[in-house]
PDB file of C-alpha atoms in Angstrom:
ATOM      1  CA  UNK A   1      78.562  98.696  94.348  1.00  0.00           C
ATOM      2  CA  UNK A   2      76.189 101.644  93.968  1.00  0.00           C
ATOM      3  CA  UNK A   3      74.338  99.792  91.215  1.00  0.00           C
ATOM      4  CA  UNK A   4      73.856  96.785  93.519  1.00  0.00           C
ATOM      5  CA  UNK A   5      72.399  98.992  96.254  1.00  0.00           C
ATOM      6  CA  UNK A   6      70.107 100.699  93.756  1.00  0.00           C
ATOM      7  CA  UNK A   7      68.900  97.320  92.448  1.00  0.00           C
ATOM      8  CA  UNK A   8      67.999  96.321  96.003  1.00  0.00           C
ATOM      9  CA  UNK A   9      66.260  99.608  96.818  1.00  0.00           C
ATOM     10  CA  UNK A  10      64.205 100.120  93.659  1.00  0.00           C
ATOM     11  CA  UNK A  11      61.614  97.413  94.426  1.00  0.00           C
ATOM     12  CA  UNK A  12      61.169  98.866  97.917  1.00  0.00           C
ATOM     13  CA  UNK A  13      60.909 102.383  96.506  1.00  0.00           C
ATOM     14  CA  UNK A  14      57.903 101.338  94.414  1.00  0.00           C
ATOM     15  CA  UNK A  15      55.980 100.795  97.648  1.00  0.00           C
ATOM     16  CA  UNK A  16      57.200 103.930  99.459  1.00  0.00           C
ATOM     17  CA  UNK A  17      57.024 106.607  96.758  1.00  0.00           C
ATOM     18  CA  UNK A  18      55.898 109.930  98.100  1.00  0.00           C
ATOM     19  CA  UNK A  19      57.067 109.268 101.648  1.00  0.00           C
ATOM     20  CA  UNK A  20      59.049 112.220 102.927  1.00  0.00           C
ATOM     21  CA  UNK A  21      62.429 111.515 104.460  1.00  0.00           C
ATOM     22  CA  UNK A  22      62.809 113.801 107.506  1.00  0.00           C
ATOM     23  CA  UNK A  23      65.871 115.953 108.241  1.00  0.00           C
ATOM     24  CA  UNK A  24      67.284 115.661 104.738  1.00  0.00           C
ATOM     25  CA  UNK A  25      68.080 118.777 102.699  1.00  0.00           C
ATOM     26  CA  UNK A  26      66.495 119.288  99.302  1.00  0.00           C
ATOM     27  CA  UNK A  27      68.049 116.934  96.791  1.00  0.00           C
ATOM     28  CA  UNK A  28      66.324 118.020  93.595  1.00  0.00           C
ATOM     29  CA  UNK A  29      69.462 119.218  91.815  1.00  0.00           C
ATOM     30  CA  UNK A  30      71.192 115.831  91.668  1.00  0.00           C
ATOM     31  CA  UNK A  31      67.918 114.102  90.811  1.00  0.00           C
ATOM     32  CA  UNK A  32      67.350 116.552  87.947  1.00  0.00           C
ATOM     33  CA  UNK A  33      70.889 115.939  86.637  1.00  0.00           C
ATOM     34  CA  UNK A  34      70.404 112.166  86.736  1.00  0.00           C
ATOM     35  CA  UNK A  35      67.051 112.498  84.939  1.00  0.00           C
ATOM     36  CA  UNK A  36      68.557 114.784  82.293  1.00  0.00           C
ATOM     37  CA  UNK A  37      71.401 112.323  81.667  1.00  0.00           C
ATOM     38  CA  UNK A  38      68.898 109.468  81.355  1.00  0.00           C
ATOM     39  CA  UNK A  39      66.784 111.445  78.852  1.00  0.00           C
ATOM     40  CA  UNK A  40      69.957 112.279  76.928  1.00  0.00           C
ATOM     41  CA  UNK A  41      70.811 108.621  76.432  1.00  0.00           C
ATOM     42  CA  UNK A  42      73.273 108.217  79.292  1.00  0.00           C
ATOM     43  CA  UNK A  43      76.552 109.664  80.429  1.00  0.00           C
ATOM     44  CA  UNK A  44      78.293 110.455  83.654  1.00  0.00           C
ATOM     45  CA  UNK A  45      76.861 112.561  86.449  1.00  0.00           C
ATOM     46  CA  UNK A  46      79.458 114.012  88.795  1.00  0.00           C
ATOM     47  CA  UNK A  47      78.518 113.987  92.459  1.00  0.00           C
ATOM     48  CA  UNK A  48      80.348 115.970  95.118  1.00  0.00           C
ATOM     49  CA  UNK A  49      80.186 114.330  98.530  1.00  0.00           C
ATOM     50  CA  UNK A  50      82.333 116.317 100.913  1.00  0.00           C
ATOM     51  CA  UNK A  51      80.267 116.004 104.085  1.00  0.00           C
ATOM     52  CA  UNK A  52      77.682 113.880 105.853  1.00  0.00           C
ATOM     53  CA  UNK A  53      75.028 116.365 104.724  1.00  0.00           C
ATOM     54  CA  UNK A  54      76.058 115.894 101.071  1.00  0.00           C
ATOM     55  CA  UNK A  55      75.836 112.119 101.523  1.00  0.00           C
ATOM     56  CA  UNK A  56      72.335 112.386 103.057  1.00  0.00           C
ATOM     57  CA  UNK A  57      71.195 114.621 100.175  1.00  0.00           C
ATOM     58  CA  UNK A  58      72.585 112.177  97.610  1.00  0.00           C
ATOM     59  CA  UNK A  59      70.935 109.175  99.283  1.00  0.00           C
ATOM     60  CA  UNK A  60      67.669 111.106  99.472  1.00  0.00           C
ATOM     61  CA  UNK A  61      67.856 111.875  95.744  1.00  0.00           C
ATOM     62  CA  UNK A  62      68.260 108.183  94.972  1.00  0.00           C
ATOM     63  CA  UNK A  63      65.550 107.053  97.371  1.00  0.00           C
ATOM     64  CA  UNK A  64      62.960 109.618  96.281  1.00  0.00           C
ATOM     65  CA  UNK A  65      63.613 109.509  92.532  1.00  0.00           C
ATOM     66  CA  UNK A  66      60.242 109.286  90.767  1.00  0.00           C
ATOM     67  CA  UNK A  67      61.652 109.197  87.236  1.00  0.00           C
ATOM     68  CA  UNK A  68      61.394 105.582  86.021  1.00  0.00           C
ATOM     69  CA  UNK A  69      63.789 106.250  83.127  1.00  0.00           C
ATOM     70  CA  UNK A  70      66.416 107.617  85.536  1.00  0.00           C
ATOM     71  CA  UNK A  71      65.990 104.621  87.853  1.00  0.00           C
ATOM     72  CA  UNK A  72      66.398 102.225  84.926  1.00  0.00           C
ATOM     73  CA  UNK A  73      69.437 104.116  83.582  1.00  0.00           C
ATOM     74  CA  UNK A  74      71.162 103.943  86.984  1.00  0.00           C
ATOM     75  CA  UNK A  75      70.462 100.233  87.400  1.00  0.00           C
ATOM     76  CA  UNK A  76      71.542  99.385  83.845  1.00  0.00           C
ATOM     77  CA  UNK A  77      74.616 101.591  84.065  1.00  0.00           C
ATOM     78  CA  UNK A  78      73.832 103.903  81.139  1.00  0.00           C
ATOM     79  CA  UNK A  79      74.031 106.763  83.618  1.00  0.00           C
ATOM     80  CA  UNK A  80      77.197 106.449  85.659  1.00  0.00           C
ATOM     81  CA  UNK A  81      77.996 108.278  88.865  1.00  0.00           C
ATOM     82  CA  UNK A  82      81.455 109.745  89.479  1.00  0.00           C
ATOM     83  CA  UNK A  83      82.908 111.669  92.390  1.00  0.00           C
ATOM     84  CA  UNK A  84      83.525 115.327  91.625  1.00  0.00           C
ATOM     85  CA  UNK A  85      87.090 116.194  92.611  1.00  0.00           C
ATOM     86  CA  UNK A  86      86.392 119.884  93.108  1.00  0.00           C
ATOM     87  CA  UNK A  87      87.842 122.150  95.795  1.00  0.00           C
ATOM     88  CA  UNK A  88      88.109 120.416  99.136  1.00  0.00           C
ATOM     89  CA  UNK A  89      88.290 116.910  97.714  1.00  0.00           C
ATOM     90  CA  UNK A  90      91.225 114.641  98.560  1.00  0.00           C
ATOM     91  CA  UNK A  91      92.773 115.023  95.103  1.00  0.00           C
ATOM     92  CA  UNK A  92      92.830 118.816  95.282  1.00  0.00           C
ATOM     93  CA  UNK A  93      94.578 119.398  98.626  1.00  0.00           C
ATOM     94  CA  UNK A  94      98.174 120.441  98.168  1.00  0.00           C
ATOM     95  CA  UNK A  95     101.088 119.780 100.404  1.00  0.00           C
ATOM     96  CA  UNK A  96     102.259 117.449 103.091  1.00  0.00           C
ATOM     97  CA  UNK A  97     101.912 117.830 106.843  1.00  0.00           C
ATOM     98  CA  UNK A  98     104.561 116.367 109.102  1.00  0.00           C
ATOM     99  CA  UNK A  99     104.357 115.155 112.698  1.00  0.00           C
ATOM    100  CA  UNK A 100     107.601 113.896 114.213  1.00  0.00           C
ATOM    101  CA  UNK A 101     106.464 112.756 117.670  1.00  0.00           C
ATOM    102  CA  UNK A 102     103.442 112.351 119.887  1.00  0.00           C
ATOM    103  CA  UNK A 103     100.046 110.740 119.473  1.00  0.00           C
ATOM    104  CA  UNK A 104      98.041 111.508 116.358  1.00  0.00           C
ATOM    105  CA  UNK A 105      94.324 111.329 117.106  1.00  0.00           C
ATOM    106  CA  UNK A 106      91.247 111.097 114.913  1.00  0.00           C
ATOM    107  CA  UNK A 107      90.498 114.797 115.520  1.00  0.00           C
ATOM    108  CA  UNK A 108      94.006 115.778 114.459  1.00  0.00           C
ATOM    109  CA  UNK A 109      93.623 113.740 111.252  1.00  0.00           C
ATOM    110  CA  UNK A 110      90.413 115.628 110.435  1.00  0.00           C
ATOM    111  CA  UNK A 111      92.201 118.966 110.893  1.00  0.00           C
ATOM    112  CA  UNK A 112      95.158 117.920 108.746  1.00  0.00           C
ATOM    113  CA  UNK A 113      92.925 116.480 105.999  1.00  0.00           C
ATOM    114  CA  UNK A 114      91.238 119.862 105.466  1.00  0.00           C
ATOM    115  CA  UNK A 115      94.485 121.400 104.253  1.00  0.00           C
ATOM    116  CA  UNK A 116      96.791 118.558 103.182  1.00  0.00           C
ATOM    117  CA  UNK A 117      96.690 115.467 100.984  1.00  0.00           C
ATOM    118  CA  UNK A 118      99.520 113.622 102.776  1.00  0.00           C
ATOM    119  CA  UNK A 119     100.728 113.221 106.346  1.00  0.00           C
ATOM    120  CA  UNK A 120     104.300 112.184 107.031  1.00  0.00           C
ATOM    121  CA  UNK A 121     104.814 110.581 110.436  1.00  0.00           C
ATOM    122  CA  UNK A 122     108.191 110.634 112.145  1.00  0.00           C
ATOM    123  CA  UNK A 123     109.764 107.656 113.869  1.00  0.00           C
ATOM    124  CA  UNK A 124     108.392 108.689 117.287  1.00  0.00           C
ATOM    125  CA  UNK A 125     104.844 109.511 116.173  1.00  0.00           C
ATOM    126  CA  UNK A 126     102.034 107.126 117.110  1.00  0.00           C
ATOM    127  CA  UNK A 127      98.876 106.852 115.023  1.00  0.00           C
ATOM    128  CA  UNK A 128      95.769 105.649 116.868  1.00  0.00           C
ATOM    129  CA  UNK A 129      93.571 103.004 115.191  1.00  0.00           C
ATOM    130  CA  UNK A 130      90.657 105.460 114.944  1.00  0.00           C
ATOM    131  CA  UNK A 131      92.980 108.019 113.362  1.00  0.00           C
ATOM    132  CA  UNK A 132      94.069 105.445 110.766  1.00  0.00           C
ATOM    133  CA  UNK A 133      90.413 104.694 109.952  1.00  0.00           C
ATOM    134  CA  UNK A 134      89.597 108.408 109.717  1.00  0.00           C
ATOM    135  CA  UNK A 135      92.550 108.982 107.385  1.00  0.00           C
ATOM    136  CA  UNK A 136      91.236 106.279 105.054  1.00  0.00           C
ATOM    137  CA  UNK A 137      87.742 107.761 105.176  1.00  0.00           C
ATOM    138  CA  UNK A 138      88.884 111.273 104.241  1.00  0.00           C
ATOM    139  CA  UNK A 139      91.500 110.164 101.707  1.00  0.00           C
ATOM    140  CA  UNK A 140      94.553 111.336 103.623  1.00  0.00           C
ATOM    141  CA  UNK A 141      97.665 109.415 102.590  1.00  0.00           C
ATOM    142  CA  UNK A 142      99.958 108.509 105.474  1.00  0.00           C
ATOM    143  CA  UNK A 143     103.668 107.987 104.966  1.00  0.00           C
ATOM    144  CA  UNK A 144     105.828 106.637 107.774  1.00  0.00           C
ATOM    145  CA  UNK A 145     109.338 108.145 107.876  1.00  0.00           C
ATOM    146  CA  UNK A 146     111.694 105.652 109.530  1.00  0.00           C
ATOM    147  CA  UNK A 147     114.747 107.906 109.605  1.00  0.00           C
TER     148      UNK A 147
END
């Protein structure tokens, strides 16, 4: 999917090179890593996206990339992008939280996801639709306990 987006954006980028994207943190590090992988003949570049700010920085790096070899390597797939499962990522959170009753909101899901990988809901607990969507977005597994 990322390759498809890059293919669509690269022709547009040719016309907008050098245009600054406001309110986006410096994204040189990821761009340099992609360029180095492209010069090295390919490989996988790990990207850690743990917040909206990380996502903006990553998008900025892709949109402002001036290295034609890196652009080509991303489009052709010789440089692959992979999520870095470092501290704070869904795969690294230990434990299970449990809520037996009450309403579980989107805000509560965000709190639980910071410390746990799984949420077990009791028979009397109600999960709001926004909370379900948030759980998917942050990678929190939800298990319904029917006992």
